[in-house]
Amino acid sequence: MPVILQVLPELVTGGVERGTIDVAQAIVEAGWRAVVVSAGGPMTRDLERLGVPHVCLPVNSKNPAVMALNVWRLARVIREHGVSLVHARSRAPAWSAHAAARKAGIPFVTTFHGTYTLGPLAVKREYNRIMTRGDRVIAISRFIVRHMRETYGIDERVVRVIHRGIDTRSFDPDAVRPERLIRLAERWRLPDGAPVIMLPGRLTRWKGQAVLIEALARLGNPQVRCLLVGSDQGRVAYRAELESLALSRGVGGQVHIIDDCDDMPAAYMLTDVVVSASTDPEAFGRVVAEAQAMGRAVIAPNHGAAPEILKSGATGWLVPPGDPEALAAALRQALRMDAETRRAVAEEAIDHMRTLFSKETMTERTLYVYKELLFGAPPLETVLLPDP
């Protein structure tokens, strides 16, 4: 029975952590054994419910001495649990996990989750390079494959593209009861019948909230409400800047900054158009996927992984990043859709997500990568969609 060890810095919150839990569950359901090593966090309770052992080690540390000790600690975990394969999901733990796996003579897998900062020093590039040293390297998008090729010269024969998976049972329009919509609409004081545009994401400049405010001003429709949903995480100056920008552009009464939302499926259902306006390319773009899973029309920037996830002209629109004129033009198109067109977009978007971007697809493909290394299975076909 294969035993798969996943290693990540912490189990607090985020896409990496959620993916770790999802894969651990799939391992258990396949009749294998899963083990997870991290520095701990509230999501360890999810592992407890699955009956998956969690070993708490300081693998979140970037201190070279601690990382060196972690090699010995992880080697002990590998021996005690009879680990067959190690899967590292972040750079600091990957250095220790790579050395421990090599000592044990077992396969080593990484998931390359983002572009990672490079900085002016070559040492940072070498620090990042550990994520390209797996016997298999899982890239969460073809955008990331291109980045690895251009930045690190990776041998693409070891790369497998596995997009992040959406929980299509939670992000399902039929699962959202009317009282959830009413509760949110009342909390956010949305007027009946007002068109709603939403940009989910923490308040940070590269998420493009200012671009959307500029586009809203050009839209010239005072009935529209614009929701910026996400915590400022202490960036009070940027929040004040956005509020001032909205007032100066004459849309102060239309823009609502909402600190957080504990029911994103309902939030998507309240929305006519979901916008991703990131000025920097995103490695995946969970908002683009979640919104389509809920049947919403999406407008996203034409860079990063968005062109892989969004079917432009069918489930939404791709626009040049940082271009408020183009964004305003796409918003006009989206808001003018009649009921039949909106229904067709919703059906196409939901089917697109359930077919190619579900949590089940992600976990099934990840376990297949393990089978390549453990049982000599034929290479996983990595091309899911035509190149954008």
Tab-separated table of C-alpha atoms in Angstrom:
chain	number	residue	atom	x	y	z
A	1	MET	CA	0.000	0.000	0.000
A	2	PRO	CA	1.617	3.309	-1.065
A	3	VAL	CA	2.233	5.918	1.638
A	4	ILE	CA	2.339	9.521	0.366
A	5	LEU	CA	3.964	12.254	2.455
A	6	GLN	CA	2.977	15.848	1.668
A	7	VAL	CA	5.125	18.632	3.122
A	8	LEU	CA	4.136	22.317	3.335
A	9	PRO	CA	4.992	25.246	5.642
A	10	GLU	CA	1.732	25.577	7.602
A	11	LEU	CA	-1.925	24.589	7.586
A	12	VAL	CA	-3.509	27.967	8.199
A	13	THR	CA	-5.458	29.021	5.102
A	14	GLY	CA	-5.049	29.285	1.330
A	15	GLY	CA	-5.082	27.381	-1.929
A	16	VAL	CA	-1.910	25.371	-1.230
A	17	GLU	CA	-3.311	24.220	2.097
A	18	ARG	CA	-6.732	23.382	0.663
A	19	GLY	CA	-5.118	21.400	-2.139
A	20	THR	CA	-3.069	19.438	0.390
A	21	ILE	CA	-6.204	18.452	2.302
A	22	ASP	CA	-8.054	17.535	-0.901
A	23	VAL	CA	-5.216	15.311	-2.105
A	24	ALA	CA	-4.889	13.685	1.333
A	25	GLN	CA	-8.582	12.803	1.187
A	26	ALA	CA	-8.206	11.360	-2.317
A	27	ILE	CA	-5.234	9.259	-1.148
A	28	VAL	CA	-7.321	7.800	1.671
A	29	GLU	CA	-10.293	7.152	-0.615
A	30	ALA	CA	-7.980	5.312	-3.028
A	31	GLY	CA	-7.081	2.888	-0.231
A	32	TRP	CA	-3.589	4.332	0.225
A	33	ARG	CA	-2.131	6.036	3.297
A	34	ALA	CA	-1.494	9.767	3.619
A	35	VAL	CA	0.849	11.635	5.970
A	36	VAL	CA	1.247	15.424	6.182
A	37	VAL	CA	4.101	17.410	7.723
A	38	SER	CA	3.754	21.119	8.500
A	39	ALA	CA	4.330	23.607	11.305
A	40	GLY	CA	0.666	23.245	12.213
A	41	GLY	CA	-2.409	25.438	12.056
A	42	PRO	CA	-6.206	25.260	12.316
A	43	MET	CA	-6.576	23.133	9.169
A	44	THR	CA	-4.952	20.189	10.940
A	45	ARG	CA	-8.492	19.503	12.182
A	46	ASP	CA	-9.457	18.632	8.587
A	47	LEU	CA	-6.744	15.970	8.594
A	48	GLU	CA	-7.938	14.616	11.937
A	49	ARG	CA	-11.428	14.148	10.501
A	50	LEU	CA	-9.912	12.166	7.632
A	51	GLY	CA	-7.809	10.046	9.977
A	52	VAL	CA	-4.617	11.338	8.329
A	53	PRO	CA	-1.541	11.609	10.588
A	54	HIS	CA	-0.066	15.106	10.903
A	55	VAL	CA	3.518	15.553	12.091
A	56	CYS	CA	4.329	19.019	13.407
A	57	LEU	CA	7.833	20.136	12.417
A	58	PRO	CA	9.334	23.632	11.869
A	59	VAL	CA	9.347	23.183	8.071
A	60	ASN	CA	8.156	26.792	7.677
A	61	SER	CA	11.575	28.047	8.768
A	62	LYS	CA	14.039	29.514	6.273
A	63	ASN	CA	16.882	29.385	8.800
A	64	PRO	CA	19.629	27.246	7.183
A	65	ALA	CA	20.415	25.473	10.455
A	66	VAL	CA	16.754	24.569	11.022
A	67	MET	CA	16.382	23.450	7.400
A	68	ALA	CA	19.431	21.184	7.814
A	69	LEU	CA	17.935	19.638	10.966
A	70	ASN	CA	14.656	19.160	9.104
A	71	VAL	CA	16.407	16.789	6.701
A	72	TRP	CA	17.085	14.439	9.617
A	73	ARG	CA	13.585	14.964	11.055
A	74	LEU	CA	11.887	14.212	7.742
A	75	ALA	CA	14.090	11.183	7.163
A	76	ARG	CA	12.821	9.851	10.499
A	77	VAL	CA	9.200	10.476	9.463
A	78	ILE	CA	9.848	8.622	6.193
A	79	ARG	CA	11.257	5.603	8.070
A	80	GLU	CA	8.613	5.513	10.802
A	81	HIS	CA	5.658	5.779	8.418
A	82	GLY	CA	7.109	3.674	5.599
A	83	VAL	CA	6.731	6.575	3.131
A	84	SER	CA	6.800	5.636	-0.563
A	85	LEU	CA	6.869	9.114	-2.134
A	86	VAL	CA	7.395	12.702	-0.911
A	87	HIS	CA	5.427	15.649	-2.337
A	88	ALA	CA	6.723	19.136	-1.420
A	89	ARG	CA	4.521	22.180	-1.941
A	90	SER	CA	6.759	25.104	-0.958
A	91	ARG	CA	10.403	26.119	-1.213
A	92	ALA	CA	11.783	26.003	2.352
A	93	PRO	CA	10.328	22.565	3.149
A	94	ALA	CA	11.230	21.368	-0.355
A	95	TRP	CA	14.956	21.792	0.316
A	96	SER	CA	14.761	19.540	3.370
A	97	ALA	CA	12.276	17.124	1.808
A	98	HIS	CA	14.400	16.723	-1.334
A	99	ALA	CA	17.457	15.728	0.686
A	100	ALA	CA	15.428	13.376	2.915
A	101	ALA	CA	13.781	11.682	-0.086
A	102	ARG	CA	17.135	11.199	-1.788
A	103	LYS	CA	18.580	9.656	1.398
A	104	ALA	CA	15.635	7.254	1.505
A	105	GLY	CA	15.869	6.470	-2.223
A	106	ILE	CA	12.206	7.311	-2.885
A	107	PRO	CA	10.553	9.555	-5.518
A	108	PHE	CA	10.273	13.295	-4.948
A	109	VAL	CA	7.482	15.462	-6.408
A	110	THR	CA	6.996	19.244	-6.233
A	111	THR	CA	4.107	21.539	-7.061
A	112	PHE	CA	5.159	24.876	-8.551
A	113	HIS	CA	2.409	27.188	-7.284
A	114	GLY	CA	3.583	30.659	-8.348
A	115	THR	CA	6.239	32.717	-10.080
A	116	TYR	CA	8.053	33.505	-6.800
A	117	THR	CA	10.047	36.719	-6.438
A	118	LEU	CA	13.499	36.706	-8.002
A	119	GLY	CA	15.081	39.889	-6.666
A	120	PRO	CA	18.433	41.301	-7.768
A	121	LEU	CA	20.531	38.420	-6.416
A	122	ALA	CA	21.182	35.144	-8.224
A	123	VAL	CA	20.930	33.360	-4.862
A	124	LYS	CA	17.157	33.912	-4.816
A	125	ARG	CA	16.813	32.247	-8.206
A	126	GLU	CA	18.783	29.261	-6.916
A	127	TYR	CA	16.637	29.122	-3.781
A	128	ASN	CA	13.516	28.960	-5.973
A	129	ARG	CA	15.065	26.381	-8.282
A	130	ILE	CA	14.443	23.565	-5.788
A	131	MET	CA	10.835	23.538	-7.005
A	132	THR	CA	12.071	22.378	-10.433
A	133	ARG	CA	14.055	19.422	-9.054
A	134	GLY	CA	11.280	16.929	-8.592
A	135	ASP	CA	11.183	13.606	-10.395
A	136	ARG	CA	7.865	15.097	-11.462
A	137	VAL	CA	7.034	18.801	-11.228
A	138	ILE	CA	3.350	19.695	-11.104
A	139	ALA	CA	2.599	23.125	-12.595
A	140	ILE	CA	-0.757	24.687	-11.734
A	141	SER	CA	-1.059	26.234	-15.218
A	142	ARG	CA	0.674	26.328	-18.579
A	143	PHE	CA	1.575	29.923	-17.749
A	144	ILE	CA	3.715	28.484	-14.936
A	145	VAL	CA	5.285	25.987	-17.346
A	146	ARG	CA	6.342	28.866	-19.602
A	147	HIS	CA	7.727	30.718	-16.583
A	148	MET	CA	9.767	27.688	-15.474
A	149	ARG	CA	11.110	27.185	-18.982
A	150	GLU	CA	12.126	30.832	-19.414
A	151	THR	CA	13.477	31.383	-15.895
A	152	TYR	CA	14.965	28.032	-14.878
A	153	GLY	CA	15.375	26.097	-18.123
A	154	ILE	CA	13.460	23.132	-16.764
A	155	ASP	CA	13.298	19.854	-18.647
A	156	GLU	CA	9.633	19.876	-19.606
A	157	ARG	CA	9.537	16.075	-19.802
A	158	VAL	CA	9.189	15.973	-16.000
A	159	VAL	CA	6.427	18.608	-15.919
A	160	ARG	CA	2.735	17.755	-15.521
A	161	VAL	CA	0.072	20.475	-15.765
A	162	ILE	CA	-2.631	20.068	-13.127
A	163	HIS	CA	-4.815	23.108	-12.618
A	164	ARG	CA	-6.160	23.859	-9.168
A	165	GLY	CA	-9.518	22.289	-8.481
A	166	ILE	CA	-12.767	23.985	-7.489
A	167	ASP	CA	-15.136	22.340	-5.032
A	168	THR	CA	-18.092	22.225	-7.402
A	169	ARG	CA	-20.360	20.936	-4.646
A	170	SER	CA	-19.911	24.140	-2.645
A	171	PHE	CA	-19.661	26.348	-5.714
A	172	ASP	CA	-22.937	25.156	-7.209
A	173	PRO	CA	-25.813	27.567	-7.981
A	174	ASP	CA	-28.375	24.943	-7.002
A	175	ALA	CA	-26.832	24.617	-3.537
A	176	VAL	CA	-27.376	28.287	-2.593
A	177	ARG	CA	-30.700	28.703	-0.803
A	178	PRO	CA	-32.610	32.012	-1.193
A	179	GLU	CA	-32.195	32.990	2.477
A	180	ARG	CA	-28.416	33.117	1.979
A	181	LEU	CA	-28.875	35.636	-0.835
A	182	ILE	CA	-31.349	37.714	1.184
A	183	ARG	CA	-29.021	37.813	4.182
A	184	LEU	CA	-26.082	39.083	2.114
A	185	ALA	CA	-28.148	41.587	0.130
A	186	GLU	CA	-29.497	43.074	3.358
A	187	ARG	CA	-26.075	43.172	4.994
A	188	TRP	CA	-24.589	44.934	1.974
A	189	ARG	CA	-27.668	47.167	1.474
A	190	LEU	CA	-28.016	46.369	-2.201
A	191	PRO	CA	-31.039	48.068	-3.802
A	192	ASP	CA	-33.509	45.767	-5.538
A	193	GLY	CA	-32.861	45.405	-9.252
A	194	ALA	CA	-29.519	47.213	-9.264
A	195	PRO	CA	-26.880	45.636	-11.550
A	196	VAL	CA	-23.982	44.371	-9.418
A	197	ILE	CA	-20.301	44.113	-10.362
A	198	MET	CA	-17.939	42.363	-7.956
A	199	LEU	CA	-14.167	42.158	-7.679
A	200	PRO	CA	-13.181	39.666	-4.949
A	201	GLY	CA	-9.642	39.779	-3.598
A	202	ARG	CA	-7.630	41.323	-0.795
A	203	LEU	CA	-7.087	45.064	-1.062
A	204	THR	CA	-3.647	45.301	-2.599
A	205	ARG	CA	-2.627	47.444	-5.537
A	206	TRP	CA	-1.826	44.653	-7.993
A	207	LYS	CA	-5.352	43.211	-7.681
A	208	GLY	CA	-6.511	46.172	-9.783
A	209	GLN	CA	-9.316	47.686	-7.716
A	210	ALA	CA	-8.322	51.144	-8.968
A	211	VAL	CA	-8.593	49.942	-12.582
A	212	LEU	CA	-12.170	48.825	-11.940
A	213	ILE	CA	-13.099	52.149	-10.313
A	214	GLU	CA	-11.739	53.988	-13.364
A	215	ALA	CA	-13.741	51.660	-15.631
A	216	LEU	CA	-16.900	52.226	-13.558
A	217	ALA	CA	-16.525	55.974	-14.037
A	218	ARG	CA	-16.283	55.478	-17.806
A	219	LEU	CA	-19.304	53.150	-17.755
A	220	GLY	CA	-21.525	56.084	-16.815
A	221	ASN	CA	-24.340	54.042	-15.267
A	222	PRO	CA	-25.308	55.388	-11.821
A	223	GLN	CA	-27.574	52.390	-11.146
A	224	VAL	CA	-24.651	49.947	-11.034
A	225	ARG	CA	-23.227	48.857	-7.682
A	226	CYS	CA	-19.575	47.833	-7.479
A	227	LEU	CA	-18.477	45.525	-4.662
A	228	LEU	CA	-14.791	45.291	-3.741
A	229	VAL	CA	-14.803	42.249	-1.472
A	230	GLY	CA	-11.648	41.614	0.515
A	231	SER	CA	-9.722	42.600	3.602
A	232	ASP	CA	-7.221	45.452	3.482
A	233	GLN	CA	-4.973	43.368	5.814
A	234	GLY	CA	-3.745	46.581	7.401
A	235	ARG	CA	-3.333	48.501	4.141
A	236	VAL	CA	-5.477	51.360	5.415
A	237	ALA	CA	-3.701	53.920	3.219
A	238	TYR	CA	-4.590	51.977	0.055
A	239	ARG	CA	-8.193	51.614	1.187
A	240	ALA	CA	-8.403	55.378	1.758
A	241	GLU	CA	-6.827	55.917	-1.675
A	242	LEU	CA	-9.535	53.786	-3.323
A	243	GLU	CA	-12.309	55.626	-1.483
A	244	SER	CA	-10.823	58.971	-2.514
A	245	LEU	CA	-10.474	57.821	-6.139
A	246	ALA	CA	-14.120	56.731	-6.262
A	247	LEU	CA	-15.259	60.106	-4.908
A	248	SER	CA	-13.069	62.060	-7.326
A	249	ARG	CA	-14.429	60.055	-10.285
A	250	GLY	CA	-18.022	60.634	-9.235
A	251	VAL	CA	-18.796	57.018	-8.320
A	252	GLY	CA	-18.328	57.185	-4.546
A	253	GLY	CA	-21.927	56.168	-3.900
A	254	GLN	CA	-21.639	53.159	-6.202
A	255	VAL	CA	-18.468	51.599	-4.798
A	256	HIS	CA	-18.734	49.520	-1.625
A	257	ILE	CA	-15.605	48.121	0.031
A	258	ILE	CA	-16.537	45.008	1.983
A	259	ASP	CA	-13.970	43.766	4.474
A	260	ASP	CA	-14.684	40.089	4.110
A	261	CYS	CA	-17.309	37.558	3.102
A	262	ASP	CA	-18.043	34.229	4.763
A	263	ASP	CA	-20.327	33.017	1.954
A	264	MET	CA	-18.646	33.496	-1.409
A	265	PRO	CA	-21.021	31.189	-3.340
A	266	ALA	CA	-23.938	33.449	-2.317
A	267	ALA	CA	-21.880	36.542	-3.122
A	268	TYR	CA	-21.284	35.290	-6.655
A	269	MET	CA	-25.010	34.579	-7.048
A	270	LEU	CA	-25.837	38.192	-6.096
A	271	THR	CA	-23.534	39.428	-8.833
A	272	ASP	CA	-24.250	40.101	-12.502
A	273	VAL	CA	-20.594	40.324	-13.550
A	274	VAL	CA	-17.452	39.170	-11.736
A	275	VAL	CA	-14.217	41.013	-12.496
A	276	SER	CA	-10.616	39.972	-12.068
A	277	ALA	CA	-8.443	43.017	-12.792
A	278	SER	CA	-4.999	41.885	-11.612
A	279	THR	CA	-2.233	43.968	-13.139
A	280	ASP	CA	0.333	41.227	-12.451
A	281	PRO	CA	-0.234	37.819	-14.087
A	282	GLU	CA	-1.738	35.222	-11.748
A	283	ALA	CA	-0.484	31.648	-11.623
A	284	PHE	CA	-4.053	30.339	-11.602
A	285	GLY	CA	-6.778	32.797	-10.591
A	286	ARG	CA	-9.285	31.124	-8.291
A	287	VAL	CA	-11.854	33.940	-8.683
A	288	VAL	CA	-12.109	33.331	-12.433
A	289	ALA	CA	-12.782	29.635	-11.826
A	290	GLU	CA	-15.154	30.000	-8.852
A	291	ALA	CA	-17.282	32.626	-10.593
A	292	GLN	CA	-17.722	30.445	-13.684
A	293	ALA	CA	-18.618	27.473	-11.479
A	294	MET	CA	-21.455	29.648	-10.138
A	295	GLY	CA	-22.585	30.500	-13.676
A	296	ARG	CA	-21.459	34.123	-13.604
A	297	ALA	CA	-20.087	36.021	-16.580
A	298	VAL	CA	-16.437	36.900	-15.926
A	299	ILE	CA	-14.124	39.631	-17.183
A	300	ALA	CA	-10.415	38.889	-16.664
A	301	PRO	CA	-7.044	40.238	-17.839
A	302	ASN	CA	-5.517	38.588	-20.871
A	303	HIS	CA	-2.371	37.382	-19.105
A	304	GLY	CA	-1.251	34.769	-16.608
A	305	ALA	CA	-3.452	31.689	-16.421
A	306	ALA	CA	-6.764	33.481	-17.045
A	307	PRO	CA	-6.776	32.628	-20.800
A	308	GLU	CA	-6.523	28.924	-19.843
A	309	ILE	CA	-9.534	29.082	-17.529
A	310	LEU	CA	-11.882	31.526	-19.244
A	311	LYS	CA	-13.458	30.802	-22.636
A	312	SER	CA	-13.416	34.307	-24.056
A	313	GLY	CA	-16.591	35.073	-25.964
A	314	ALA	CA	-18.391	32.105	-24.413
A	315	THR	CA	-18.100	32.370	-20.633
A	316	GLY	CA	-16.771	35.915	-20.418
A	317	TRP	CA	-14.285	38.396	-21.818
A	318	LEU	CA	-10.518	38.813	-21.750
A	319	VAL	CA	-9.239	42.400	-21.737
A	320	PRO	CA	-5.764	43.992	-21.758
A	321	PRO	CA	-4.500	44.257	-18.166
A	322	GLY	CA	-4.607	47.708	-16.575
A	323	ASP	CA	-6.849	49.154	-19.313
A	324	PRO	CA	-9.966	50.818	-17.827
A	325	GLU	CA	-11.386	51.693	-21.282
A	326	ALA	CA	-11.311	48.070	-22.409
A	327	LEU	CA	-12.717	46.950	-19.069
A	328	ALA	CA	-15.571	49.470	-19.325
A	329	ALA	CA	-16.384	48.247	-22.840
A	330	ALA	CA	-16.535	44.630	-21.630
A	331	LEU	CA	-18.732	45.661	-18.687
A	332	ARG	CA	-21.193	47.304	-21.095
A	333	GLN	CA	-21.404	44.082	-23.103
A	334	ALA	CA	-21.883	41.973	-20.002
A	335	LEU	CA	-24.581	44.178	-18.493
A	336	ARG	CA	-26.499	44.334	-21.799
A	337	MET	CA	-26.890	40.559	-22.097
A	338	ASP	CA	-30.502	39.458	-22.338
A	339	ALA	CA	-31.881	36.639	-20.186
A	340	GLU	CA	-31.386	33.970	-22.864
A	341	THR	CA	-27.761	34.931	-23.489
A	342	ARG	CA	-27.057	35.104	-19.764
A	343	ARG	CA	-28.528	31.621	-19.320
A	344	ALA	CA	-26.403	30.226	-22.156
A	345	VAL	CA	-23.249	31.781	-20.662
A	346	ALA	CA	-24.088	30.297	-17.257
A	347	GLU	CA	-24.627	26.800	-18.640
A	348	GLU	CA	-21.399	26.905	-20.634
A	349	ALA	CA	-19.400	28.234	-17.680
A	350	ILE	CA	-20.718	25.648	-15.222
A	351	ASP	CA	-20.095	22.761	-17.615
A	352	HIS	CA	-16.598	24.080	-18.390
A	353	MET	CA	-15.638	24.137	-14.698
A	354	ARG	CA	-17.164	20.769	-13.824
A	355	THR	CA	-15.502	19.074	-16.779
A	356	LEU	CA	-11.970	20.447	-16.491
A	357	PHE	CA	-11.450	22.308	-13.221
A	358	SER	CA	-13.175	20.317	-10.498
A	359	LYS	CA	-11.478	19.200	-7.296
A	360	GLU	CA	-12.033	15.606	-8.417
A	361	THR	CA	-10.151	16.198	-11.681
A	362	MET	CA	-7.258	17.781	-9.793
A	363	THR	CA	-6.928	14.963	-7.258
A	364	GLU	CA	-7.361	12.200	-9.847
A	365	ARG	CA	-4.568	13.643	-11.976
A	366	THR	CA	-2.297	14.155	-8.949
A	367	LEU	CA	-2.665	10.528	-7.894
A	368	TYR	CA	-1.922	9.487	-11.467
A	369	VAL	CA	1.408	11.358	-11.259
A	370	TYR	CA	2.215	9.320	-8.153
A	371	LYS	CA	1.359	6.148	-10.113
A	372	GLU	CA	3.816	7.156	-12.844
A	373	LEU	CA	6.655	7.108	-10.321
A	374	LEU	CA	5.503	4.224	-8.129
A	375	PHE	CA	4.101	1.810	-10.700
A	376	GLY	CA	5.519	2.973	-14.040
A	377	ALA	CA	2.162	4.191	-15.394
A	378	PRO	CA	2.329	5.837	-18.856
A	379	PRO	CA	3.001	9.597	-18.737
A	380	LEU	CA	-0.005	11.725	-17.868
A	381	GLU	CA	-1.376	13.696	-20.809
A	382	THR	CA	-0.852	17.304	-19.750
A	383	VAL	CA	-2.679	19.201	-22.484
A	384	LEU	CA	-6.265	19.808	-21.356
A	385	LEU	CA	-7.034	22.891	-23.458
A	386	PRO	CA	-5.681	24.408	-26.665
A	387	ASP	CA	-2.901	26.924	-26.121
A	388	PRO	CA	-4.368	30.400	-25.590
